[in-house]
């Protein structure tokens, strides 16, 4: 096995209950050396509990945690070769940046002063704080303090770094800069980063792979592209990016196409993916807004829906079109603002058309019937 494919963390049917409440249910996946791995999901879905079980701050109700192939389920946190960076960095205010980072290695008494000095100097260069070694935390910006916390966690090169919403305390601009910075640092040190976030844009920007969680369960694990293009469930489709979801019923299927009729009576054809559906199955057709294009008619070979353009929202580089069909179903499209046709005006008739590979079919109907749209624009733009 190459070093890159070496498994650093293995979760073996991990479960955590608080009383009779299941916080994490049957988590069963591995993280390879050097991966940037996000655990993503809404508040309360069990992300932090999962991270705490990896770090050793919570004991699993059942299942095992393996670090570098060794079962550490009953090993205390300080004896596990992982470090955690929390949302609150808790730096020692009276110590310099250098002393904050050197605190761990000095307490461990594993190396002499010369070696500690070399290690701390090196990691401060990696996080680009070499010039600030003598400063106190209060003399640093939020982003610089964040990097001290990172340097402190990385100084002894653990097998993996666990990060619990580490950018949550930063404002949006700094947060975006730190996303790029974190990725660079991770590449440079080459160890696995496991990153907990409820921000899907952040997960997509930074991660090699993402585990999407809902109500204690891992719904899907994959690359950002796999999760965006082929969501495994309605929850994932709605949580990652923006999606038009049209409830429909399967009318016929062939090797290549699934023919469905929406609850509003519109016939659509959808390319067959790996999931198999039978005639009569309740499904949802997912149309990503950025895959829809405005047209004056739906030509015979194409697929599309027509309606009235009710809203046209300029967003700088892009424009969002909101189209109401006759039954009042709302469909949203996101287009390049430069490609906006002059005839597309609010109140006028418009068609939204798509290419054959655009629709994606998912099992089940959402809780409330009718097309639903979730919306986060920067994800669409980044994929
Ligand atoms: P957030 O994004 O809000 O931090 P999360 O996805 O990290 O949420 P967890 O902190 O893992 O969620 O919590 C998962 C569930 O377990 C929540 O419903 C929470 O209330 C519950 N929980 C967490 N810790 C405890 C505890 N010590 N005792 C009882 N319930 C707990």
mmCIF file of C-alpha atoms and ligand atoms in Angstrom:
data_model
loop_
_atom_site.group_PDB
_atom_site.id
_atom_site.type_symbol
_atom_site.label_atom_id
_atom_site.label_comp_id
_atom_site.label_asym_id
_atom_site.label_seq_id
_atom_site.Cartn_x
_atom_site.Cartn_y
_atom_site.Cartn_z
ATOM 1 C CA UNK A 1 0.000 0.000 0.000
ATOM 2 C CA UNK A 2 1.415 3.408 -0.926
ATOM 3 C CA UNK A 3 1.738 5.949 1.866
ATOM 4 C CA UNK A 4 -0.996 8.064 0.274
ATOM 5 C CA UNK A 5 -3.461 5.177 0.417
ATOM 6 C CA UNK A 6 -2.500 4.226 3.973
ATOM 7 C CA UNK A 7 -5.581 4.479 6.172
ATOM 8 C CA UNK A 8 -5.048 6.892 9.046
ATOM 9 C CA UNK A 9 -8.536 6.762 10.543
ATOM 10 C CA UNK A 10 -10.994 3.871 10.353
ATOM 11 C CA UNK A 11 -14.443 4.086 11.914
ATOM 12 C CA UNK A 12 -15.915 0.650 12.405
ATOM 13 C CA UNK A 13 -19.707 0.720 12.922
ATOM 14 C CA UNK A 14 -19.403 3.600 15.353
ATOM 15 C CA UNK A 15 -22.486 4.497 17.393
ATOM 16 C CA UNK A 16 -23.077 7.048 20.116
ATOM 17 C CA UNK A 17 -26.154 7.301 22.309
ATOM 18 C CA UNK A 18 -26.918 9.930 24.931
ATOM 19 C CA UNK A 19 -29.570 8.196 27.064
ATOM 20 C CA UNK A 20 -31.956 6.812 24.464
ATOM 21 C CA UNK A 21 -31.076 9.520 21.886
ATOM 22 C CA UNK A 22 -28.907 8.309 18.995
ATOM 23 C CA UNK A 23 -26.380 11.077 18.182
ATOM 24 C CA UNK A 24 -24.298 9.017 15.704
ATOM 25 C CA UNK A 25 -25.626 5.898 13.998
ATOM 26 C CA UNK A 26 -23.417 3.247 12.391
ATOM 27 C CA UNK A 27 -20.604 5.434 11.038
ATOM 28 C CA UNK A 28 -18.448 3.144 8.982
ATOM 29 C CA UNK A 29 -15.793 4.752 6.805
ATOM 30 C CA UNK A 30 -12.050 5.379 6.496
ATOM 31 C CA UNK A 31 -9.845 8.391 5.857
ATOM 32 C CA UNK A 32 -6.564 7.990 3.973
ATOM 33 C CA UNK A 33 -3.235 9.643 4.671
ATOM 34 C CA UNK A 34 -3.099 13.186 3.310
ATOM 35 C CA UNK A 35 -6.833 13.553 2.721
ATOM 36 C CA UNK A 36 -8.722 16.765 3.406
ATOM 37 C CA UNK A 37 -11.962 15.283 4.655
ATOM 38 C CA UNK A 38 -15.065 17.265 5.668
ATOM 39 C CA UNK A 39 -17.865 16.109 7.929
ATOM 40 C CA UNK A 40 -20.769 18.264 6.786
ATOM 41 C CA UNK A 41 -24.330 18.604 8.005
ATOM 42 C CA UNK A 42 -26.856 20.871 9.683
ATOM 43 C CA UNK A 43 -26.682 21.838 13.346
ATOM 44 C CA UNK A 44 -27.247 18.921 15.709
ATOM 45 C CA UNK A 45 -26.655 16.151 13.129
ATOM 46 C CA UNK A 46 -23.789 14.598 15.117
ATOM 47 C CA UNK A 47 -20.646 16.069 13.478
ATOM 48 C CA UNK A 48 -18.927 17.179 16.673
ATOM 49 C CA UNK A 49 -19.847 13.948 18.443
ATOM 50 C CA UNK A 50 -18.168 12.028 15.617
ATOM 51 C CA UNK A 51 -15.044 14.201 15.872
ATOM 52 C CA UNK A 52 -14.939 13.817 19.663
ATOM 53 C CA UNK A 53 -15.046 10.039 19.327
ATOM 54 C CA UNK A 54 -12.075 10.175 16.923
ATOM 55 C CA UNK A 55 -10.184 12.480 19.305
ATOM 56 C CA UNK A 56 -11.105 10.403 22.362
ATOM 57 C CA UNK A 57 -13.175 13.045 24.190
ATOM 58 C CA UNK A 58 -16.309 10.875 23.851
ATOM 59 C CA UNK A 59 -16.502 7.118 24.236
ATOM 60 C CA UNK A 60 -18.494 5.264 21.547
ATOM 61 C CA UNK A 61 -21.558 3.344 22.768
ATOM 62 C CA UNK A 62 -20.508 0.637 20.307
ATOM 63 C CA UNK A 63 -18.086 0.231 17.402
ATOM 64 C CA UNK A 64 -14.378 0.987 17.157
ATOM 65 C CA UNK A 65 -12.017 3.826 16.194
ATOM 66 C CA UNK A 66 -8.718 2.775 14.597
ATOM 67 C CA UNK A 67 -5.798 5.198 14.248
ATOM 68 C CA UNK A 68 -2.942 4.058 12.011
ATOM 69 C CA UNK A 69 -4.467 0.558 12.101
ATOM 70 C CA UNK A 70 -4.569 0.334 15.879
ATOM 71 C CA UNK A 71 -7.807 0.125 17.897
ATOM 72 C CA UNK A 72 -7.738 3.208 20.147
ATOM 73 C CA UNK A 73 -11.323 2.970 21.418
ATOM 74 C CA UNK A 74 -10.135 2.866 25.023
ATOM 75 C CA UNK A 75 -7.002 5.048 24.620
ATOM 76 C CA UNK A 76 -7.320 8.524 26.275
ATOM 77 C CA UNK A 77 -7.149 11.662 24.045
ATOM 78 C CA UNK A 78 -3.632 12.700 25.067
ATOM 79 C CA UNK A 79 -2.243 9.312 24.019
ATOM 80 C CA UNK A 80 -3.836 9.391 20.547
ATOM 81 C CA UNK A 81 -1.692 10.671 17.711
ATOM 82 C CA UNK A 82 -4.274 13.269 16.616
ATOM 83 C CA UNK A 83 -4.674 16.918 17.589
ATOM 84 C CA UNK A 84 -7.821 19.024 17.622
ATOM 85 C CA UNK A 85 -8.306 22.694 16.728
ATOM 86 C CA UNK A 86 -11.527 24.022 18.220
ATOM 87 C CA UNK A 87 -13.630 27.015 17.269
ATOM 88 C CA UNK A 88 -12.235 28.899 20.276
ATOM 89 C CA UNK A 89 -8.477 28.690 19.887
ATOM 90 C CA UNK A 90 -7.753 29.215 23.633
ATOM 91 C CA UNK A 91 -4.215 30.589 23.191
ATOM 92 C CA UNK A 92 -2.281 31.488 26.344
ATOM 93 C CA UNK A 93 -2.597 35.307 26.389
ATOM 94 C CA UNK A 94 0.523 35.959 28.491
ATOM 95 C CA UNK A 95 2.807 33.854 26.244
ATOM 96 C CA UNK A 96 4.432 34.840 22.966
ATOM 97 C CA UNK A 97 3.416 33.134 19.715
ATOM 98 C CA UNK A 98 6.625 31.082 19.913
ATOM 99 C CA UNK A 99 5.955 29.968 23.495
ATOM 100 C CA UNK A 100 2.336 29.115 22.709
ATOM 101 C CA UNK A 101 3.486 26.779 19.938
ATOM 102 C CA UNK A 102 6.398 25.386 21.996
ATOM 103 C CA UNK A 103 4.178 24.707 25.021
ATOM 104 C CA UNK A 104 3.113 21.197 23.903
ATOM 105 C CA UNK A 105 6.576 19.897 22.913
ATOM 106 C CA UNK A 106 8.131 21.383 26.101
ATOM 107 C CA UNK A 107 5.470 19.685 28.278
ATOM 108 C CA UNK A 108 5.960 16.375 26.448
ATOM 109 C CA UNK A 109 9.707 16.490 27.301
ATOM 110 C CA UNK A 110 10.411 14.271 24.317
ATOM 111 C CA UNK A 111 12.923 16.559 22.608
ATOM 112 C CA UNK A 112 15.685 18.928 23.748
ATOM 113 C CA UNK A 113 15.434 22.745 23.454
ATOM 114 C CA UNK A 114 17.388 22.915 20.182
ATOM 115 C CA UNK A 115 15.075 20.445 18.482
ATOM 116 C CA UNK A 116 11.950 22.200 19.833
ATOM 117 C CA UNK A 117 13.277 25.544 18.578
ATOM 118 C CA UNK A 118 13.857 24.047 15.128
ATOM 119 C CA UNK A 119 10.369 22.437 15.000
ATOM 120 C CA UNK A 120 8.549 25.571 16.204
ATOM 121 C CA UNK A 121 10.473 27.843 13.811
ATOM 122 C CA UNK A 122 9.696 25.510 10.926
ATOM 123 C CA UNK A 123 5.957 25.271 11.615
ATOM 124 C CA UNK A 124 5.684 29.053 12.148
ATOM 125 C CA UNK A 125 7.143 29.446 8.648
ATOM 126 C CA UNK A 126 4.554 27.001 7.265
ATOM 127 C CA UNK A 127 1.701 29.082 8.726
ATOM 128 C CA UNK A 128 3.528 32.286 7.653
ATOM 129 C CA UNK A 129 3.969 33.666 11.162
ATOM 130 C CA UNK A 130 7.766 33.562 11.367
ATOM 131 C CA UNK A 131 7.902 37.358 11.756
ATOM 132 C CA UNK A 132 5.380 37.313 14.611
ATOM 133 C CA UNK A 133 7.091 34.793 16.897
ATOM 134 C CA UNK A 134 7.690 37.346 19.676
ATOM 135 C CA UNK A 135 4.207 38.863 19.666
ATOM 136 C CA UNK A 136 1.454 38.144 22.169
ATOM 137 C CA UNK A 137 -1.895 36.744 20.846
ATOM 138 C CA UNK A 138 -3.633 40.075 21.615
ATOM 139 C CA UNK A 139 -1.279 41.776 19.103
ATOM 140 C CA UNK A 140 -2.510 39.525 16.280
ATOM 141 C CA UNK A 141 -5.543 39.598 13.976
ATOM 142 C CA UNK A 142 -8.215 36.870 14.187
ATOM 143 C CA UNK A 143 -6.763 35.041 11.182
ATOM 144 C CA UNK A 144 -3.235 35.189 12.630
ATOM 145 C CA UNK A 145 -4.476 33.823 15.966
ATOM 146 C CA UNK A 146 -6.147 31.042 14.056
ATOM 147 C CA UNK A 147 -2.818 30.194 12.430
ATOM 148 C CA UNK A 148 -1.088 30.102 15.839
ATOM 149 C CA UNK A 149 -3.700 27.560 16.941
ATOM 150 C CA UNK A 150 -2.957 25.555 13.798
ATOM 151 C CA UNK A 151 0.805 25.730 14.332
ATOM 152 C CA UNK A 152 0.347 24.588 17.925
ATOM 153 C CA UNK A 153 -1.681 21.572 16.790
ATOM 154 C CA UNK A 154 0.702 20.738 13.934
ATOM 155 C CA UNK A 155 4.078 21.211 15.627
ATOM 156 C CA UNK A 156 4.535 17.543 16.433
ATOM 157 C CA UNK A 157 3.131 16.345 13.095
ATOM 158 C CA UNK A 158 0.223 14.198 14.341
ATOM 159 C CA UNK A 159 -1.234 11.478 12.093
ATOM 160 C CA UNK A 160 -4.311 13.646 11.629
ATOM 161 C CA UNK A 161 -5.530 17.097 12.523
ATOM 162 C CA UNK A 162 -9.157 17.413 13.629
ATOM 163 C CA UNK A 163 -10.770 20.810 13.107
ATOM 164 C CA UNK A 164 -14.142 21.694 14.637
ATOM 165 C CA UNK A 165 -15.593 24.675 12.729
ATOM 166 C CA UNK A 166 -12.224 26.449 13.039
ATOM 167 C CA UNK A 167 -13.237 29.358 10.807
ATOM 168 C CA UNK A 168 -16.609 30.055 12.427
ATOM 169 C CA UNK A 169 -15.302 32.986 14.496
ATOM 170 C CA UNK A 170 -13.881 34.817 11.453
ATOM 171 C CA UNK A 171 -15.703 37.311 9.247
ATOM 172 C CA UNK A 172 -16.605 36.272 5.705
ATOM 173 C CA UNK A 173 -13.609 37.777 3.856
ATOM 174 C CA UNK A 174 -11.080 36.384 6.311
ATOM 175 C CA UNK A 175 -12.901 33.092 6.325
ATOM 176 C CA UNK A 176 -12.536 32.803 2.549
ATOM 177 C CA UNK A 177 -8.844 33.708 2.715
ATOM 178 C CA UNK A 178 -8.294 31.158 5.493
ATOM 179 C CA UNK A 179 -10.019 28.421 3.456
ATOM 180 C CA UNK A 180 -7.320 28.778 0.812
ATOM 181 C CA UNK A 181 -4.616 29.114 3.453
ATOM 182 C CA UNK A 182 -5.748 25.982 5.311
ATOM 183 C CA UNK A 183 -5.689 24.002 2.099
ATOM 184 C CA UNK A 184 -2.162 25.226 1.329
ATOM 185 C CA UNK A 185 -0.951 24.344 4.841
ATOM 186 C CA UNK A 186 -2.531 20.900 4.582
ATOM 187 C CA UNK A 187 -0.780 20.241 1.259
ATOM 188 C CA UNK A 188 2.512 21.437 2.680
ATOM 189 C CA UNK A 189 2.446 19.307 5.853
ATOM 190 C CA UNK A 190 0.825 16.385 3.991
ATOM 191 C CA UNK A 191 -1.171 15.008 6.918
ATOM 192 C CA UNK A 192 -4.911 14.265 6.973
ATOM 193 C CA UNK A 193 -7.215 17.115 8.013
ATOM 194 C CA UNK A 194 -10.699 16.164 9.229
ATOM 195 C CA UNK A 195 -12.830 19.223 9.200
ATOM 196 C CA UNK A 196 -16.296 19.657 10.748
ATOM 197 C CA UNK A 197 -18.519 22.300 9.175
ATOM 198 C CA UNK A 198 -22.172 23.128 8.562
ATOM 199 C CA UNK A 199 -21.125 25.352 5.634
ATOM 200 C CA UNK A 200 -21.463 23.419 2.397
ATOM 201 C CA UNK A 201 -19.594 26.061 0.367
ATOM 202 C CA UNK A 202 -16.639 25.709 2.705
ATOM 203 C CA UNK A 203 -16.721 21.897 2.483
ATOM 204 C CA UNK A 204 -16.867 21.990 -1.319
ATOM 205 C CA UNK A 205 -14.061 24.527 -1.648
ATOM 206 C CA UNK A 206 -11.625 22.733 0.612
ATOM 207 C CA UNK A 207 -12.262 18.997 0.691
ATOM 208 C CA UNK A 208 -10.997 16.003 -1.218
ATOM 209 C CA UNK A 209 -13.992 14.077 0.125
ATOM 210 C CA UNK A 210 -17.077 14.972 2.133
ATOM 211 C CA UNK A 211 -19.262 12.894 4.460
ATOM 212 C CA UNK A 212 -22.748 14.438 4.493
ATOM 213 C CA UNK A 213 -24.614 13.770 7.745
ATOM 214 C CA UNK A 214 -28.263 14.091 8.698
ATOM 215 C CA UNK A 215 -29.787 13.131 12.058
ATOM 216 C CA UNK A 216 -26.801 11.074 13.156
ATOM 217 C CA UNK A 217 -26.418 9.133 9.914
ATOM 218 C CA UNK A 218 -23.859 9.513 7.155
ATOM 219 C CA UNK A 219 -26.042 9.935 4.069
ATOM 220 C CA UNK A 220 -23.249 10.003 1.478
ATOM 221 C CA UNK A 221 -19.471 10.063 1.190
ATOM 222 C CA UNK A 222 -17.799 11.247 -1.986
ATOM 223 C CA UNK A 223 -15.805 13.921 -3.736
ATOM 224 C CA UNK A 224 -17.490 17.351 -3.882
ATOM 225 C CA UNK A 225 -18.275 16.728 -7.540
ATOM 226 C CA UNK A 226 -19.815 13.285 -6.933
ATOM 227 C CA UNK A 227 -21.994 14.652 -4.154
ATOM 228 C CA UNK A 228 -23.078 17.650 -6.199
ATOM 229 C CA UNK A 229 -23.729 15.785 -9.448
ATOM 230 C CA UNK A 230 -25.062 12.500 -8.051
ATOM 231 C CA UNK A 231 -26.583 13.116 -4.614
ATOM 232 C CA UNK A 232 -27.606 9.902 -2.892
ATOM 233 C CA UNK A 233 -30.769 11.296 -1.315
ATOM 234 C CA UNK A 234 -33.206 14.198 -1.420
ATOM 235 C CA UNK A 235 -31.587 15.541 1.725
ATOM 236 C CA UNK A 236 -28.142 15.674 0.081
ATOM 237 C CA UNK A 237 -29.583 17.164 -3.137
ATOM 238 C CA UNK A 238 -31.188 19.977 -1.156
ATOM 239 C CA UNK A 239 -28.326 20.547 1.255
ATOM 240 C CA UNK A 240 -25.523 20.805 -1.307
ATOM 241 C CA UNK A 241 -26.048 23.710 -3.644
ATOM 242 C CA UNK A 242 -29.331 24.685 -5.120
ATOM 243 C CA UNK A 243 -31.767 22.236 -6.693
ATOM 244 C CA UNK A 244 -35.155 22.291 -8.402
ATOM 245 C CA UNK A 245 -36.841 19.089 -7.213
ATOM 246 C CA UNK A 246 -39.883 17.971 -9.218
ATOM 247 C CA UNK A 247 -41.931 15.120 -7.691
ATOM 248 C CA UNK A 248 -42.895 12.571 -10.356
ATOM 249 C CA UNK A 249 -43.924 8.952 -10.947
ATOM 250 C CA UNK A 250 -42.101 6.480 -13.188
ATOM 251 C CA UNK A 251 -44.216 5.589 -16.246
ATOM 252 C CA UNK A 252 -41.773 3.415 -18.181
ATOM 253 C CA UNK A 253 -38.099 2.557 -18.231
ATOM 254 C CA UNK A 254 -35.642 1.335 -20.802
ATOM 255 C CA UNK A 255 -31.927 0.678 -20.627
ATOM 256 C CA UNK A 256 -31.098 4.297 -21.285
ATOM 257 C CA UNK A 257 -34.095 6.380 -20.245
ATOM 258 C CA UNK A 258 -36.590 6.667 -17.473
ATOM 259 C CA UNK A 259 -39.888 8.238 -18.556
ATOM 260 C CA UNK A 260 -41.611 9.989 -15.680
ATOM 261 C CA UNK A 261 -44.666 12.213 -15.248
ATOM 262 C CA UNK A 262 -44.515 14.996 -12.715
ATOM 263 C CA UNK A 263 -47.326 15.419 -10.200
ATOM 264 C CA UNK A 264 -48.322 18.413 -12.362
ATOM 265 C CA UNK A 265 -48.789 16.135 -15.400
ATOM 266 C CA UNK A 266 -45.643 16.989 -17.373
ATOM 267 C CA UNK A 267 -43.823 14.102 -19.118
ATOM 268 C CA UNK A 268 -40.012 14.175 -18.754
ATOM 269 C CA UNK A 269 -37.246 11.787 -19.714
ATOM 270 C CA UNK A 270 -34.307 11.233 -17.424
ATOM 271 C CA UNK A 271 -31.064 9.356 -18.135
ATOM 272 C CA UNK A 272 -30.804 6.094 -16.218
ATOM 273 C CA UNK A 273 -28.141 6.119 -13.513
ATOM 274 C CA UNK A 274 -26.937 3.304 -11.305
ATOM 275 C CA UNK A 275 -30.095 3.275 -9.150
ATOM 276 C CA UNK A 276 -32.895 1.169 -10.577
ATOM 277 C CA UNK A 277 -36.490 2.323 -10.556
ATOM 278 C CA UNK A 278 -39.684 0.416 -11.370
ATOM 279 C CA UNK A 279 -42.852 1.632 -13.072
ATOM 280 C CA UNK A 280 -45.030 3.354 -10.456
ATOM 281 C CA UNK A 281 -42.126 4.398 -8.208
ATOM 282 C CA UNK A 282 -42.337 7.843 -6.637
ATOM 283 C CA UNK A 283 -39.233 9.817 -7.619
ATOM 284 C CA UNK A 284 -37.941 13.381 -7.750
ATOM 285 C CA UNK A 285 -36.348 14.875 -10.834
ATOM 286 C CA UNK A 286 -33.483 17.165 -9.843
ATOM 287 C CA UNK A 287 -32.619 20.053 -12.165
ATOM 288 C CA UNK A 288 -29.650 22.162 -11.104
ATOM 289 C CA UNK A 289 -30.405 25.845 -11.847
ATOM 290 C CA UNK A 290 -27.116 26.445 -13.669
ATOM 291 C CA UNK A 291 -27.916 23.628 -16.143
ATOM 292 C CA UNK A 292 -31.118 25.372 -17.336
ATOM 293 C CA UNK A 293 -31.102 27.850 -20.222
ATOM 294 C CA UNK A 294 -33.698 30.400 -21.323
ATOM 295 C CA UNK A 295 -35.334 29.825 -24.716
ATOM 296 C CA UNK A 296 -38.381 31.126 -26.607
ATOM 297 C CA UNK A 297 -39.613 27.621 -27.393
ATOM 298 C CA UNK A 298 -38.870 24.027 -26.529
ATOM 299 C CA UNK A 299 -37.715 22.494 -29.798
ATOM 300 C CA UNK A 300 -38.848 18.963 -30.622
ATOM 301 C CA UNK A 301 -35.650 17.199 -29.709
ATOM 302 C CA UNK A 302 -35.050 19.150 -26.510
ATOM 303 C CA UNK A 303 -36.473 19.002 -23.040
ATOM 304 C CA UNK A 304 -37.838 21.908 -21.098
ATOM 305 C CA UNK A 305 -40.595 23.568 -19.147
ATOM 306 C CA UNK A 306 -42.400 26.770 -19.918
ATOM 307 C CA UNK A 307 -43.964 29.450 -17.768
ATOM 308 C CA UNK A 308 -43.897 33.133 -16.939
ATOM 309 C CA UNK A 309 -40.690 34.859 -15.892
ATOM 310 C CA UNK A 310 -41.690 36.381 -12.548
ATOM 311 C CA UNK A 311 -38.332 37.516 -11.200
ATOM 312 C CA UNK A 312 -35.004 38.410 -12.732
ATOM 313 C CA UNK A 313 -32.283 39.022 -10.168
ATOM 314 C CA UNK A 314 -28.898 40.344 -11.272
ATOM 315 C CA UNK A 315 -26.090 38.961 -9.129
ATOM 316 C CA UNK A 316 -23.072 40.507 -10.862
ATOM 317 C CA UNK A 317 -21.563 37.734 -12.969
ATOM 318 C CA UNK A 318 -24.764 35.698 -12.910
ATOM 319 C CA UNK A 319 -28.490 36.319 -13.125
ATOM 320 C CA UNK A 320 -31.193 34.253 -11.448
ATOM 321 C CA UNK A 321 -34.441 33.664 -13.299
ATOM 322 C CA UNK A 322 -37.545 32.602 -11.398
ATOM 323 C CA UNK A 323 -40.133 31.032 -13.654
ATOM 324 C CA UNK A 324 -43.690 30.215 -12.578
ATOM 325 C CA UNK A 325 -45.452 27.476 -14.449
ATOM 326 C CA UNK A 326 -49.218 27.610 -14.996
ATOM 327 C CA UNK A 327 -49.768 25.468 -11.899
ATOM 328 C CA UNK A 328 -47.737 27.962 -9.848
ATOM 329 C CA UNK A 329 -44.739 25.660 -9.506
ATOM 330 C CA UNK A 330 -41.564 27.728 -9.265
ATOM 331 C CA UNK A 331 -38.400 26.799 -11.177
ATOM 332 C CA UNK A 332 -35.153 28.665 -10.794
ATOM 333 C CA UNK A 333 -32.353 29.041 -13.349
ATOM 334 C CA UNK A 334 -28.921 30.581 -12.927
ATOM 335 C CA UNK A 335 -27.281 31.937 -16.055
ATOM 336 C CA UNK A 336 -24.257 33.930 -17.090
ATOM 337 C CA UNK A 337 -25.460 37.571 -16.851
ATOM 338 C CA UNK A 338 -23.810 38.281 -20.220
ATOM 339 C CA UNK A 339 -25.914 35.567 -21.842
ATOM 340 C CA UNK A 340 -29.237 37.055 -20.726
ATOM 341 C CA UNK A 341 -31.424 37.426 -23.845
ATOM 342 C CA UNK A 342 -33.027 40.831 -24.404
ATOM 343 C CA UNK A 343 -36.498 39.260 -24.720
ATOM 344 C CA UNK A 344 -36.273 37.796 -21.193
ATOM 345 C CA UNK A 345 -38.404 40.279 -19.261
ATOM 346 C CA UNK A 346 -40.455 39.836 -16.097
ATOM 347 C CA UNK A 347 -44.085 39.145 -16.912
ATOM 348 C CA UNK A 348 -43.241 37.554 -20.297
ATOM 349 C CA UNK A 349 -43.502 33.924 -21.363
ATOM 350 C CA UNK A 350 -40.243 31.970 -21.201
ATOM 351 C CA UNK A 351 -39.038 28.398 -21.600
ATOM 352 C CA UNK A 352 -36.256 26.805 -19.602
ATOM 353 C CA UNK A 353 -34.517 24.078 -21.586
ATOM 354 C CA UNK A 354 -31.793 21.598 -20.731
ATOM 355 C CA UNK A 355 -29.579 19.014 -22.330
ATOM 356 C CA UNK A 356 -30.322 15.284 -21.981
ATOM 357 C CA UNK A 357 -27.725 14.700 -19.279
ATOM 358 C CA UNK A 358 -29.044 17.453 -16.989
ATOM 359 C CA UNK A 359 -31.917 15.778 -15.091
ATOM 360 C CA UNK A 360 -31.019 13.455 -12.261
ATOM 361 C CA UNK A 361 -33.518 11.184 -10.600
ATOM 362 C CA UNK A 362 -33.778 10.481 -6.877
ATOM 363 C CA UNK A 363 -35.986 8.110 -4.914
ATOM 364 C CA UNK A 364 -38.970 9.475 -2.998
ATOM 365 C CA UNK A 365 -40.906 12.698 -2.730
ATOM 366 C CA UNK A 366 -40.114 15.647 -0.517
ATOM 367 C CA UNK A 367 -42.329 16.178 2.543
ATOM 368 C CA UNK A 368 -44.449 18.734 0.722
ATOM 369 C CA UNK A 369 -45.257 18.105 -2.964
ATOM 370 C CA UNK A 370 -44.526 20.669 -5.691
ATOM 371 C CA UNK A 371 -41.155 21.767 -7.008
ATOM 372 C CA UNK A 372 -38.823 22.966 -4.268
ATOM 373 C CA UNK A 373 -35.749 25.051 -4.664
ATOM 374 C CA UNK A 374 -32.919 25.418 -2.235
ATOM 375 C CA UNK A 375 -30.432 28.127 -2.915
ATOM 376 C CA UNK A 376 -26.757 28.765 -2.367
ATOM 377 C CA UNK A 377 -25.178 30.479 -5.325
ATOM 378 C CA UNK A 378 -21.449 30.327 -4.720
ATOM 379 C CA UNK A 379 -21.507 26.527 -4.833
ATOM 380 C CA UNK A 380 -23.023 26.516 -8.282
ATOM 381 C CA UNK A 381 -20.409 28.972 -9.395
ATOM 382 C CA UNK A 382 -17.532 26.945 -8.021
ATOM 383 C CA UNK A 383 -18.394 23.652 -9.702
HETATM 384 P P1 LIG B 1 -23.500 21.897 15.687
HETATM 385 O O1 LIG B 1 -23.204 22.156 14.246
HETATM 386 O O2 LIG B 1 -24.681 22.695 16.182
HETATM 387 O O3 LIG B 1 -22.308 21.986 16.588
HETATM 388 P P2 LIG B 1 -23.337 18.980 15.570
HETATM 389 O O4 LIG B 1 -23.745 18.410 14.259
HETATM 390 O O5 LIG B 1 -21.882 19.086 15.843
HETATM 391 O O6 LIG B 1 -24.071 20.370 15.784
HETATM 392 P P3 LIG B 1 -23.413 17.413 17.976
HETATM 393 O O7 LIG B 1 -22.807 18.429 18.874
HETATM 394 O O8 LIG B 1 -22.594 16.264 17.577
HETATM 395 O O9 LIG B 1 -24.046 18.101 16.697
HETATM 396 O O10 LIG B 1 -24.740 16.884 18.688
HETATM 397 C C1 LIG B 1 -25.553 15.863 18.102
HETATM 398 C C2 LIG B 1 -26.788 15.677 18.954
HETATM 399 O O11 LIG B 1 -26.418 15.095 20.195
HETATM 400 C C3 LIG B 1 -27.520 16.962 19.271
HETATM 401 O O12 LIG B 1 -28.912 16.728 19.213
HETATM 402 C C4 LIG B 1 -27.088 17.280 20.675
HETATM 403 O O13 LIG B 1 -28.099 17.985 21.380
HETATM 404 C C5 LIG B 1 -26.860 15.902 21.269
HETATM 405 N N1 LIG B 1 -25.800 15.921 22.293
HETATM 406 C C6 LIG B 1 -24.511 16.309 22.110
HETATM 407 N N2 LIG B 1 -23.798 16.179 23.240
HETATM 408 C C7 LIG B 1 -24.662 15.709 24.187
HETATM 409 C C8 LIG B 1 -24.545 15.354 25.563
HETATM 410 N N3 LIG B 1 -23.376 15.464 26.198
HETATM 411 N N4 LIG B 1 -25.649 14.901 26.187
HETATM 412 C C9 LIG B 1 -26.828 14.779 25.539
HETATM 413 N N5 LIG B 1 -27.008 15.081 24.228
HETATM 414 C C10 LIG B 1 -25.947 15.539 23.564
#
